[in-house]
């Protein structure tokens, strides 16, 4: 007789444990699923804000603040989106000499997607319009980008030519010195065309 109540207690404890575990799973599973869903939704929303910002850049009469706002939201929602960081850098380029926001956004674009092929040429053109003399980090980024183009992506060499055309005089000299170290033959061809 004594074994029956102990057996009933054991069964009750096991039943309570099972119910508690099931309730925990029932309450926690939606949070995990919800977090994943919200994260995916944030990335999608970030891309939508990026698209909105790009549409605003085509709109005549849009103010700088109007154009920058969607890109700021896009990088907040998708901080690993190098295209969004690049778009923010372009939108803030005009006042970079005042606050350095374009330079910071350009760096983030490189950090989040250095080898994104579609961004190599336009980012390189923006990079050579920045103040490379004041910012050794940007000089390092330029050196690495040139090295990658010359060693691993020679089909992107026209991007170097286009960037050189839009570079400041000081930055042109920097590009020439880097090309002399990396690929003298390309530099010779490059100089004969300019």
XYZ file of C-alpha atoms in Angstrom:
194
model
C 0.000 0.000 0.000
C 2.777 2.411 0.741
C 4.236 1.927 -2.719
C 1.063 3.116 -4.433
C 1.096 6.676 -2.992
C 4.819 7.037 -3.810
C 4.142 5.783 -7.281
C 1.286 8.270 -7.615
C 3.539 11.073 -6.386
C 6.232 10.124 -8.862
C 3.706 10.063 -11.675
C 2.333 13.415 -10.540
C 5.841 14.951 -10.435
C 6.627 13.608 -13.909
C 3.280 14.881 -15.199
C 3.891 18.323 -13.710
C 7.378 18.366 -15.262
C 6.013 17.432 -18.657
C 3.268 20.046 -18.480
C 5.781 22.703 -17.358
C 8.122 21.815 -20.212
C 5.287 21.922 -22.719
C 4.085 25.273 -21.412
C 7.642 26.640 -21.603
C 7.978 25.487 -25.184
C 4.538 26.885 -25.999
C 5.490 30.309 -24.574
C 9.099 30.496 -25.796
C 8.772 29.063 -29.307
C 6.754 32.011 -30.625
C 9.376 34.414 -29.274
C 12.121 32.625 -31.193
C 10.025 32.444 -34.339
C 8.930 36.054 -33.846
C 12.518 37.259 -33.433
C 13.605 35.525 -36.627
C 10.577 36.927 -38.427
C 11.204 40.433 -37.125
C 14.875 40.211 -38.103
C 13.936 39.181 -41.623
C 11.306 41.895 -41.731
C 13.910 44.466 -40.650
C 16.209 43.479 -43.510
C 13.321 43.711 -45.970
C 12.250 47.063 -44.535
C 15.843 48.284 -44.784
C 15.913 47.353 -48.471
C 12.584 49.127 -48.998
C 13.952 52.291 -47.368
C 17.042 52.026 -49.580
C 14.777 51.803 -52.642
C 12.802 54.811 -51.373
C 15.993 56.834 -50.967
C 17.174 55.898 -54.440
C 13.818 56.993 -55.862
C 14.110 60.317 -54.032
C 17.525 60.983 -55.582
C 15.780 60.906 -58.970
C 13.056 63.308 -57.806
C 13.736 66.891 -58.879
C 13.671 69.369 -56.032
C 14.221 66.835 -53.236
C 16.158 68.380 -50.372
C 19.344 66.845 -48.988
C 17.595 66.050 -45.727
C 14.788 64.311 -47.596
C 17.315 62.206 -49.519
C 19.466 61.325 -46.491
C 16.660 60.236 -44.184
C 15.668 57.001 -45.987
C 19.315 55.945 -46.220
C 19.831 56.516 -42.486
C 16.807 54.348 -41.748
C 18.064 51.717 -44.213
C 21.441 51.405 -42.466
C 19.717 51.304 -39.081
C 17.494 48.415 -40.173
C 20.200 46.653 -42.212
C 23.599 47.609 -40.807
C 25.363 44.930 -42.864
C 24.044 46.287 -46.171
C 27.055 47.798 -47.931
C 24.857 49.242 -50.677
C 22.851 51.208 -48.096
C 26.034 52.546 -46.501
C 27.328 53.588 -49.923
C 24.038 55.326 -50.743
C 24.260 57.214 -47.437
C 27.837 58.211 -48.283
C 26.714 59.596 -51.636
C 23.790 61.438 -50.062
C 26.016 63.093 -47.443
C 29.065 63.693 -49.657
C 28.360 67.376 -50.217
C 28.855 68.309 -46.539
C 31.543 65.775 -45.687
C 34.120 68.485 -45.106
C 31.928 69.765 -42.244
C 31.022 66.606 -40.363
C 32.747 63.614 -41.987
C 29.544 61.562 -42.211
C 30.124 60.613 -45.853
C 33.610 59.379 -45.056
C 32.314 57.298 -42.151
C 29.518 55.836 -44.293
C 31.969 55.084 -47.108
C 34.212 53.224 -44.683
C 31.234 51.220 -43.429
C 30.336 50.364 -47.022
C 33.805 48.911 -47.493
C 33.777 47.118 -44.128
C 30.422 45.465 -44.784
C 31.083 44.430 -48.382
C 34.602 45.093 -49.622
C 34.338 42.735 -52.610
C 30.808 43.549 -53.768
C 31.537 43.770 -57.488
C 28.649 46.098 -58.334
C 29.973 48.691 -55.873
C 33.680 48.592 -56.773
C 33.619 51.247 -59.496
C 31.235 53.783 -57.917
C 32.832 53.450 -54.477
C 36.284 53.894 -55.953
C 35.139 57.104 -57.661
C 33.779 58.450 -54.370
C 36.864 57.297 -52.484
C 39.236 59.291 -54.683
C 37.183 62.444 -54.113
C 37.748 62.237 -50.342
C 40.696 63.683 -48.457
C 43.166 60.798 -48.548
C 45.921 62.972 -47.111
C 44.067 63.473 -43.821
C 42.772 59.921 -43.478
C 45.321 57.073 -43.518
C 42.487 54.542 -43.173
C 41.046 55.671 -46.505
C 44.501 55.472 -48.096
C 44.758 51.893 -46.869
C 41.326 51.093 -48.297
C 42.358 52.577 -51.647
C 45.575 50.576 -51.683
C 43.718 47.346 -50.899
C 41.036 48.079 -53.514
C 43.636 48.765 -56.198
C 45.514 45.598 -55.233
C 42.334 43.491 -55.454
C 41.445 44.926 -58.853
C 44.914 44.418 -60.294
C 45.495 40.923 -58.897
C 42.064 39.292 -58.716
C 39.680 41.286 -60.901
C 41.547 42.703 -63.902
C 38.232 43.152 -65.729
C 37.579 46.022 -63.287
C 40.657 48.004 -64.388
C 38.422 50.521 -66.204
C 37.140 51.463 -62.731
C 40.645 52.664 -61.883
C 40.722 54.772 -65.027
C 37.311 56.304 -64.250
C 38.301 56.978 -60.652
C 41.531 58.618 -61.762
C 39.556 60.954 -64.019
C 37.398 62.155 -61.097
C 40.195 62.249 -58.492
C 41.708 65.376 -57.011
C 45.245 66.185 -58.099
C 46.743 64.965 -54.814
C 44.780 61.731 -55.016
C 45.872 61.213 -58.638
C 49.481 61.285 -57.479
C 48.627 58.794 -54.756
C 46.981 56.463 -57.306
C 50.047 56.730 -59.557
C 52.414 55.897 -56.698
C 50.301 52.881 -55.726
C 50.123 51.671 -59.320
C 53.909 52.025 -59.614
C 54.256 49.636 -56.680
C 51.550 47.223 -57.830
C 51.651 47.055 -61.645
C 54.188 49.152 -63.533
C 52.981 47.912 -66.939
C 49.417 49.038 -66.222
C 50.722 52.383 -64.986
C 52.675 52.880 -68.228
C 49.571 52.078 -70.275
C 47.549 54.233 -67.942
C 49.887 57.236 -68.337
C 49.946 56.955 -72.129
C 46.145 57.286 -72.157
C 46.069 60.328 -69.852
